[in-house]
PDB file of C-alpha atoms in Angstrom:
ATOM      1  CA  MET A   1      43.841  71.837 -40.562  1.00  0.00           C
ATOM      2  CA  ILE A   2      45.073  74.990 -38.577  1.00  0.00           C
ATOM      3  CA  ALA A   3      46.047  76.711 -41.779  1.00  0.00           C
ATOM      4  CA  ALA A   4      42.638  76.261 -42.811  1.00  0.00           C
ATOM      5  CA  THR A   5      41.332  78.623 -39.871  1.00  0.00           C
ATOM      6  CA  ASN A   6      42.797  81.234 -41.386  1.00  0.00           C
ATOM      7  CA  PRO A   7      41.060  82.864 -44.479  1.00  0.00           C
ATOM      8  CA  ALA A   8      44.455  84.689 -45.761  1.00  0.00           C
ATOM      9  CA  ALA A   9      46.424  81.007 -45.980  1.00  0.00           C
ATOM     10  CA  LEU A  10      46.019  79.316 -49.091  1.00  0.00           C
ATOM     11  CA  SER A  11      47.810  76.089 -47.989  1.00  0.00           C
ATOM     12  CA  TYR A  12      48.815  73.470 -50.737  1.00  0.00           C
ATOM     13  CA  ASP A  13      50.609  70.102 -50.639  1.00  0.00           C
ATOM     14  CA  PRO A  14      52.047  69.482 -54.007  1.00  0.00           C
ATOM     15  CA  ALA A  15      53.440  66.053 -54.991  1.00  0.00           C
ATOM     16  CA  PHE A  16      55.435  67.194 -58.272  1.00  0.00           C
ATOM     17  CA  ALA A  17      57.758  69.786 -59.156  1.00  0.00           C
ATOM     18  CA  TYR A  18      55.510  71.167 -61.760  1.00  0.00           C
ATOM     19  CA  GLU A  19      52.680  71.577 -59.423  1.00  0.00           C
ATOM     20  CA  VAL A  20      55.202  74.010 -57.023  1.00  0.00           C
ATOM     21  CA  ALA A  21      55.647  76.106 -60.307  1.00  0.00           C
ATOM     22  CA  ALA A  22      52.149  76.283 -60.932  1.00  0.00           C
ATOM     23  CA  ILE A  23      51.384  77.624 -57.783  1.00  0.00           C
ATOM     24  CA  VAL A  24      54.471  79.997 -57.121  1.00  0.00           C
ATOM     25  CA  ARG A  25      53.393  81.409 -60.487  1.00  0.00           C
ATOM     26  CA  ASP A  26      49.368  81.933 -59.430  1.00  0.00           C
ATOM     27  CA  GLY A  27      50.632  83.684 -56.241  1.00  0.00           C
ATOM     28  CA  ILE A  28      52.823  86.028 -57.786  1.00  0.00           C
ATOM     29  CA  ARG A  29      49.951  86.757 -60.133  1.00  0.00           C
ATOM     30  CA  ARG A  30      47.582  87.020 -57.545  1.00  0.00           C
ATOM     31  CA  MET A  31      49.656  88.885 -54.588  1.00  0.00           C
ATOM     32  CA  TYR A  32      51.758  90.887 -56.903  1.00  0.00           C
ATOM     33  CA  GLY A  33      50.016  91.128 -60.525  1.00  0.00           C
ATOM     34  CA  GLU A  34      46.321  91.454 -61.266  1.00  0.00           C
ATOM     35  CA  ALA A  35      44.269  89.554 -59.063  1.00  0.00           C
ATOM     36  CA  ALA A  36      41.008  88.210 -60.940  1.00  0.00           C
ATOM     37  CA  PRO A  37      37.733  89.802 -60.270  1.00  0.00           C
ATOM     38  CA  GLY A  38      36.376  88.892 -56.872  1.00  0.00           C
ATOM     39  CA  GLU A  39      39.971  87.534 -55.671  1.00  0.00           C
ATOM     40  CA  ASP A  40      41.523  89.128 -52.354  1.00  0.00           C
ATOM     41  CA  SER A  41      45.278  89.663 -53.194  1.00  0.00           C
ATOM     42  CA  ASN A  42      45.945  90.086 -49.267  1.00  0.00           C
ATOM     43  CA  VAL A  43      46.873  86.354 -48.905  1.00  0.00           C
ATOM     44  CA  PHE A  44      49.767  84.097 -48.401  1.00  0.00           C
ATOM     45  CA  TYR A  45      50.451  80.865 -49.926  1.00  0.00           C
ATOM     46  CA  TYR A  46      51.660  77.824 -47.607  1.00  0.00           C
ATOM     47  CA  LEU A  47      53.277  74.995 -49.605  1.00  0.00           C
ATOM     48  CA  THR A  48      54.556  71.714 -47.891  1.00  0.00           C
ATOM     49  CA  VAL A  49      57.055  70.260 -50.067  1.00  0.00           C
ATOM     50  CA  TYR A  50      59.227  67.212 -49.023  1.00  0.00           C
ATOM     51  CA  ASN A  51      63.010  66.315 -49.196  1.00  0.00           C
ATOM     52  CA  GLU A  52      62.534  62.681 -50.433  1.00  0.00           C
ATOM     53  CA  PRO A  53      64.562  62.163 -53.539  1.00  0.00           C
ATOM     54  CA  ILE A  54      61.621  60.828 -55.994  1.00  0.00           C
ATOM     55  CA  PRO A  55      61.725  60.833 -59.825  1.00  0.00           C
ATOM     56  CA  GLN A  56      59.597  63.969 -61.015  1.00  0.00           C
ATOM     57  CA  PRO A  57      57.446  63.298 -63.906  1.00  0.00           C
ATOM     58  CA  ALA A  58      56.394  65.413 -66.762  1.00  0.00           C
ATOM     59  CA  LYS A  59      53.310  67.381 -66.329  1.00  0.00           C
ATOM     60  CA  PRO A  60      50.271  65.583 -68.027  1.00  0.00           C
ATOM     61  CA  ALA A  61      48.789  66.822 -71.378  1.00  0.00           C
ATOM     62  CA  GLY A  62      45.545  68.169 -71.528  1.00  0.00           C
ATOM     63  CA  LEU A  63      43.712  71.510 -70.827  1.00  0.00           C
ATOM     64  CA  GLY A  64      43.108  72.548 -67.253  1.00  0.00           C
ATOM     65  CA  ILE A  65      46.005  71.062 -65.523  1.00  0.00           C
ATOM     66  CA  ASP A  66      47.185  73.978 -64.328  1.00  0.00           C
ATOM     67  CA  GLU A  67      43.904  75.437 -63.341  1.00  0.00           C
ATOM     68  CA  GLY A  68      43.234  71.951 -61.417  1.00  0.00           C
ATOM     69  CA  ILE A  69      46.561  72.451 -59.701  1.00  0.00           C
ATOM     70  CA  VAL A  70      45.553  75.836 -58.408  1.00  0.00           C
ATOM     71  CA  LYS A  71      42.151  74.959 -57.252  1.00  0.00           C
ATOM     72  CA  GLY A  72      43.212  71.825 -55.468  1.00  0.00           C
ATOM     73  CA  LEU A  73      42.353  68.663 -58.002  1.00  0.00           C
ATOM     74  CA  TYR A  74      43.191  67.105 -61.079  1.00  0.00           C
ATOM     75  CA  ARG A  75      43.339  63.711 -62.684  1.00  0.00           C
ATOM     76  CA  PHE A  76      47.166  62.797 -62.952  1.00  0.00           C
ATOM     77  CA  ASN A  77      46.488  59.635 -64.883  1.00  0.00           C
ATOM     78  CA  THR A  78      43.928  56.674 -65.822  1.00  0.00           C
ATOM     79  CA  ALA A  79      44.834  53.130 -65.637  1.00  0.00           C
ATOM     80  CA  GLU A  80      45.021  53.320 -69.321  1.00  0.00           C
ATOM     81  CA  SER A  81      47.170  56.272 -69.849  1.00  0.00           C
ATOM     82  CA  ALA A  82      49.628  54.677 -67.121  1.00  0.00           C
ATOM     83  CA  GLY A  83      50.404  51.981 -69.557  1.00  0.00           C
ATOM     84  CA  LEU A  84      48.177  49.508 -68.081  1.00  0.00           C
ATOM     85  CA  SER A  85      45.704  47.020 -69.674  1.00  0.00           C
ATOM     86  CA  PRO A  86      42.484  46.469 -67.430  1.00  0.00           C
ATOM     87  CA  VAL A  87      40.489  43.509 -68.315  1.00  0.00           C
ATOM     88  CA  ALA A  88      36.981  44.456 -69.902  1.00  0.00           C
ATOM     89  CA  ASN A  89      34.581  45.654 -67.090  1.00  0.00           C
ATOM     90  CA  ALA A  90      37.121  45.810 -64.632  1.00  0.00           C
ATOM     91  CA  ALA A  91      36.157  47.340 -61.085  1.00  0.00           C
ATOM     92  CA  ARG A  92      37.250  50.581 -61.067  1.00  0.00           C
ATOM     93  CA  ILE A  93      38.409  53.096 -58.214  1.00  0.00           C
ATOM     94  CA  GLN A  94      39.461  56.942 -58.091  1.00  0.00           C
ATOM     95  CA  LEU A  95      42.850  57.221 -55.919  1.00  0.00           C
ATOM     96  CA  LEU A  96      43.268  60.758 -54.844  1.00  0.00           C
ATOM     97  CA  GLY A  97      46.700  61.415 -53.290  1.00  0.00           C
ATOM     98  CA  SER A  98      48.365  64.451 -51.546  1.00  0.00           C
ATOM     99  CA  GLY A  99      51.641  65.360 -51.533  1.00  0.00           C
ATOM    100  CA  THR A 100      54.257  62.579 -51.348  1.00  0.00           C
ATOM    101  CA  ALA A 101      51.508  60.277 -50.856  1.00  0.00           C
ATOM    102  CA  ILE A 102      50.563  59.977 -54.489  1.00  0.00           C
ATOM    103  CA  HIS A 103      53.689  58.100 -54.971  1.00  0.00           C
ATOM    104  CA  TRP A 104      52.285  55.178 -53.184  1.00  0.00           C
ATOM    105  CA  ALA A 105      48.970  55.723 -54.940  1.00  0.00           C
ATOM    106  CA  LEU A 106      50.641  55.141 -58.141  1.00  0.00           C
ATOM    107  CA  LYS A 107      52.500  52.085 -56.859  1.00  0.00           C
ATOM    108  CA  ALA A 108      49.079  51.048 -55.528  1.00  0.00           C
ATOM    109  CA  GLN A 109      47.546  51.995 -59.050  1.00  0.00           C
ATOM    110  CA  ARG A 110      50.081  49.313 -60.583  1.00  0.00           C
ATOM    111  CA  MET A 111      49.761  46.494 -58.239  1.00  0.00           C
ATOM    112  CA  LEU A 112      45.912  46.655 -58.263  1.00  0.00           C
ATOM    113  CA  SER A 113      45.973  46.382 -62.006  1.00  0.00           C
ATOM    114  CA  GLU A 114      48.704  43.731 -61.943  1.00  0.00           C
ATOM    115  CA  GLU A 115      47.988  41.320 -58.983  1.00  0.00           C
ATOM    116  CA  TRP A 116      44.139  42.087 -58.602  1.00  0.00           C
ATOM    117  CA  GLY A 117      42.552  43.100 -62.378  1.00  0.00           C
ATOM    118  CA  VAL A 118      41.488  46.146 -60.597  1.00  0.00           C
ATOM    119  CA  ALA A 119      41.827  49.453 -62.783  1.00  0.00           C
ATOM    120  CA  ALA A 120      42.142  52.658 -60.515  1.00  0.00           C
ATOM    121  CA  ASP A 121      42.673  56.377 -62.064  1.00  0.00           C
ATOM    122  CA  VAL A 122      45.046  58.568 -59.701  1.00  0.00           C
ATOM    123  CA  TRP A 123      44.392  62.140 -58.852  1.00  0.00           C
ATOM    124  CA  SER A 124      46.672  64.684 -57.432  1.00  0.00           C
ATOM    125  CA  ALA A 125      44.839  66.757 -54.484  1.00  0.00           C
ATOM    126  CA  THR A 126      47.064  69.422 -54.180  1.00  0.00           C
ATOM    127  CA  SER A 127      44.712  71.158 -51.599  1.00  0.00           C
ATOM    128  CA  TRP A 128      42.018  69.838 -49.509  1.00  0.00           C
ATOM    129  CA  THR A 129      41.535  73.357 -48.009  1.00  0.00           C
ATOM    130  CA  GLU A 130      41.294  74.953 -51.127  1.00  0.00           C
ATOM    131  CA  LEU A 131      38.544  72.465 -52.105  1.00  0.00           C
ATOM    132  CA  ARG A 132      36.655  72.856 -49.364  1.00  0.00           C
ATOM    133  CA  ARG A 133      36.429  76.724 -49.363  1.00  0.00           C
ATOM    134  CA  ASP A 134      35.089  76.635 -53.101  1.00  0.00           C
ATOM    135  CA  ALA A 135      32.714  74.049 -51.797  1.00  0.00           C
ATOM    136  CA  LEU A 136      31.466  76.102 -48.737  1.00  0.00           C
ATOM    137  CA  ASP A 137      31.497  78.859 -51.082  1.00  0.00           C
ATOM    138  CA  ALA A 138      28.734  77.278 -53.231  1.00  0.00           C
ATOM    139  CA  ASP A 139      27.115  76.441 -50.359  1.00  0.00           C
ATOM    140  CA  ALA A 140      26.907  79.911 -49.467  1.00  0.00           C
ATOM    141  CA  ALA A 141      25.714  80.814 -52.740  1.00  0.00           C
ATOM    142  CA  LEU A 142      22.973  78.511 -52.978  1.00  0.00           C
ATOM    143  CA  LEU A 143      21.564  80.348 -49.610  1.00  0.00           C
ATOM    144  CA  ARG A 144      21.373  83.578 -52.053  1.00  0.00           C
ATOM    145  CA  GLY A 145      19.788  81.733 -54.839  1.00  0.00           C
ATOM    146  CA  GLU A 146      22.705  80.936 -57.048  1.00  0.00           C
ATOM    147  CA  GLU A 147      23.171  77.601 -57.962  1.00  0.00           C
ATOM    148  CA  ARG A 148      26.790  76.738 -58.330  1.00  0.00           C
ATOM    149  CA  VAL A 149      28.638  73.182 -58.411  1.00  0.00           C
ATOM    150  CA  PRO A 150      31.469  72.957 -56.033  1.00  0.00           C
ATOM    151  CA  TYR A 151      34.918  72.394 -58.152  1.00  0.00           C
ATOM    152  CA  VAL A 152      35.459  69.041 -56.469  1.00  0.00           C
ATOM    153  CA  ARG A 153      32.297  67.411 -57.758  1.00  0.00           C
ATOM    154  CA  GLN A 154      32.819  69.082 -61.075  1.00  0.00           C
ATOM    155  CA  ALA A 155      36.255  67.426 -61.758  1.00  0.00           C
ATOM    156  CA  LEU A 156      34.970  64.186 -60.058  1.00  0.00           C
ATOM    157  CA  HIS A 157      31.725  64.064 -62.062  1.00  0.00           C
ATOM    158  CA  GLY A 158      31.214  60.670 -63.811  1.00  0.00           C
ATOM    159  CA  ALA A 159      34.559  59.154 -62.295  1.00  0.00           C
ATOM    160  CA  GLU A 160      33.782  55.802 -62.111  1.00  0.00           C
ATOM    161  CA  GLY A 161      33.814  53.627 -58.896  1.00  0.00           C
ATOM    162  CA  PRO A 162      34.460  54.873 -54.980  1.00  0.00           C
ATOM    163  CA  VAL A 163      36.902  57.140 -53.988  1.00  0.00           C
ATOM    164  CA  LEU A 164      39.744  56.564 -51.692  1.00  0.00           C
ATOM    165  CA  ALA A 165      41.618  59.608 -50.609  1.00  0.00           C
ATOM    166  CA  VAL A 166      45.532  59.208 -49.117  1.00  0.00           C
ATOM    167  CA  SER A 167      47.305  61.595 -47.335  1.00  0.00           C
ATOM    168  CA  ASP A 168      50.174  61.728 -44.808  1.00  0.00           C
ATOM    169  CA  TYR A 169      48.497  63.968 -42.602  1.00  0.00           C
ATOM    170  CA  MET A 170      45.645  62.994 -40.479  1.00  0.00           C
ATOM    171  CA  ARG A 171      42.220  61.457 -42.182  1.00  0.00           C
ATOM    172  CA  GLN A 172      40.450  64.566 -41.330  1.00  0.00           C
ATOM    173  CA  VAL A 173      42.649  66.366 -43.790  1.00  0.00           C
ATOM    174  CA  PRO A 174      40.931  64.619 -46.940  1.00  0.00           C
ATOM    175  CA  ASP A 175      37.737  64.292 -45.211  1.00  0.00           C
ATOM    176  CA  GLN A 176      37.122  67.911 -45.364  1.00  0.00           C
ATOM    177  CA  ILE A 177      35.661  67.294 -48.528  1.00  0.00           C
ATOM    178  CA  ALA A 178      33.877  63.909 -48.207  1.00  0.00           C
ATOM    179  CA  GLN A 179      30.444  65.702 -48.298  1.00  0.00           C
ATOM    180  CA  TRP A 180      30.998  66.983 -51.571  1.00  0.00           C
ATOM    181  CA  VAL A 181      31.984  63.978 -53.050  1.00  0.00           C
ATOM    182  CA  GLU A 182      29.150  62.100 -54.988  1.00  0.00           C
ATOM    183  CA  GLN A 183      30.783  58.684 -54.950  1.00  0.00           C
ATOM    184  CA  ASP A 184      31.085  56.482 -52.180  1.00  0.00           C
ATOM    185  CA  TRP A 185      34.156  57.961 -49.976  1.00  0.00           C
ATOM    186  CA  SER A 186      36.743  56.345 -47.872  1.00  0.00           C
ATOM    187  CA  SER A 187      40.338  57.949 -46.973  1.00  0.00           C
ATOM    188  CA  LEU A 188      43.648  57.020 -45.235  1.00  0.00           C
ATOM    189  CA  GLY A 189      45.840  59.163 -43.152  1.00  0.00           C
ATOM    190  CA  ALA A 190      48.242  59.209 -40.687  1.00  0.00           C
ATOM    191  CA  ASP A 191      46.428  59.500 -37.115  1.00  0.00           C
ATOM    192  CA  GLY A 192      47.835  59.069 -33.816  1.00  0.00           C
ATOM    193  CA  PHE A 193      51.736  58.407 -32.975  1.00  0.00           C
ATOM    194  CA  GLY A 194      53.992  56.184 -34.680  1.00  0.00           C
ATOM    195  CA  LEU A 195      57.609  55.474 -33.818  1.00  0.00           C
ATOM    196  CA  SER A 196      60.067  54.048 -36.170  1.00  0.00           C
ATOM    197  CA  ASP A 197      63.102  53.800 -37.771  1.00  0.00           C
ATOM    198  CA  THR A 198      62.530  54.858 -41.313  1.00  0.00           C
ATOM    199  CA  ARG A 199      59.301  56.882 -43.402  1.00  0.00           C
ATOM    200  CA  ASP A 200      58.777  53.284 -44.922  1.00  0.00           C
ATOM    201  CA  ALA A 201      58.338  51.509 -41.479  1.00  0.00           C
ATOM    202  CA  ALA A 202      56.089  54.882 -40.422  1.00  0.00           C
ATOM    203  CA  ARG A 203      53.745  54.757 -43.530  1.00  0.00           C
ATOM    204  CA  ARG A 204      53.242  51.141 -42.885  1.00  0.00           C
ATOM    205  CA  HIS A 205      52.340  51.509 -39.003  1.00  0.00           C
ATOM    206  CA  PHE A 206      49.921  54.178 -40.271  1.00  0.00           C
ATOM    207  CA  GLY A 207      48.609  52.248 -42.967  1.00  0.00           C
ATOM    208  CA  VAL A 208      49.473  54.960 -46.274  1.00  0.00           C
ATOM    209  CA  ASP A 209      52.211  52.801 -47.939  1.00  0.00           C
ATOM    210  CA  ALA A 210      51.446  51.001 -51.354  1.00  0.00           C
ATOM    211  CA  GLU A 211      50.415  48.154 -49.929  1.00  0.00           C
ATOM    212  CA  SER A 212      48.075  49.494 -47.249  1.00  0.00           C
ATOM    213  CA  ILE A 213      46.326  51.380 -50.203  1.00  0.00           C
ATOM    214  CA  VAL A 214      45.652  48.211 -52.229  1.00  0.00           C
ATOM    215  CA  VAL A 215      44.129  46.265 -49.266  1.00  0.00           C
ATOM    216  CA  ALA A 216      42.087  49.420 -48.288  1.00  0.00           C
ATOM    217  CA  ALA A 217      40.783  49.640 -51.988  1.00  0.00           C
ATOM    218  CA  LEU A 218      40.217  46.139 -52.281  1.00  0.00           C
ATOM    219  CA  ALA A 219      37.916  46.351 -49.149  1.00  0.00           C
ATOM    220  CA  GLN A 220      35.753  49.087 -50.660  1.00  0.00           C
ATOM    221  CA  LEU A 221      35.284  47.186 -53.801  1.00  0.00           C
ATOM    222  CA  ALA A 222      34.311  44.372 -51.847  1.00  0.00           C
ATOM    223  CA  ARG A 223      31.612  46.243 -50.015  1.00  0.00           C
ATOM    224  CA  ARG A 224      30.231  47.078 -53.057  1.00  0.00           C
ATOM    225  CA  GLY A 225      30.322  43.373 -54.178  1.00  0.00           C
ATOM    226  CA  GLU A 226      32.615  44.034 -57.447  1.00  0.00           C
ATOM    227  CA  VAL A 227      35.484  42.097 -56.162  1.00  0.00           C
ATOM    228  CA  LYS A 228      35.643  38.980 -54.286  1.00  0.00           C
ATOM    229  CA  ALA A 229      35.572  39.638 -50.234  1.00  0.00           C
ATOM    230  CA  THR A 230      38.205  36.877 -49.734  1.00  0.00           C
ATOM    231  CA  SER A 231      40.504  38.921 -51.971  1.00  0.00           C
ATOM    232  CA  VAL A 232      40.614  41.500 -49.063  1.00  0.00           C
ATOM    233  CA  LYS A 233      42.240  38.621 -46.483  1.00  0.00           C
ATOM    234  CA  GLU A 234      44.383  37.239 -49.199  1.00  0.00           C
ATOM    235  CA  ALA A 235      45.956  40.720 -49.532  1.00  0.00           C
ATOM    236  CA  ARG A 236      46.367  41.179 -46.180  1.00  0.00           C
ATOM    237  CA  GLU A 237      48.231  38.025 -45.755  1.00  0.00           C
ATOM    238  CA  ARG A 238      50.363  38.438 -48.840  1.00  0.00           C
ATOM    239  CA  TYR A 239      51.478  41.958 -47.727  1.00  0.00           C
ATOM    240  CA  GLY A 240      52.196  40.944 -44.224  1.00  0.00           C
ATOM    241  CA  LEU A 241      49.543  43.710 -42.967  1.00  0.00           C
TER     242      LEU A 241
END
């Protein structure tokens, strides 16, 4: 949130090694190469990276992945491309995770499918702040009579079901983009103080681990009448929340 107050600071929270590579490459181009028309080269890139030993996947196939990484959001996979087999007409939800939180979202994606019959698509939110800045620019353009759709709305357009954003930061970090998301919005984050002996225990305390994501997703879908309300209580009890 503090970095967002400095227009020259481009802050990113990458989840995977290939995202770091794409962001660093863009930084070299913009700061030391040729900036695109309208771009300011007097900026610096601020990346949060993690020291947890987590397997790194290959970059998803398809066009626009690098563009999405730099702009702040892209779809990492769908329930189907993750090898899951949701039933026909299964309730669906969009999970947005930044940084290391995406790994718990991916675990939750599998649990939702295998244990609750819910299909979840997972998105990597590499920069909540850049998404907000683009949306603010779109709002400013509208006042000048120029109609432009914010990138975050373009990216999520047509995505089925509600959106649940997950971050190891405070909830207000992902909530920066909530007003430009057309789907129902909810978020999870690490607000307050938590003392624990392990990172897993801290994430359980803050409610951002995979099990907490599952319960939050079921609660969001239950409010929409797309899963049974009793499944939320059942999930809380099953996972010891």
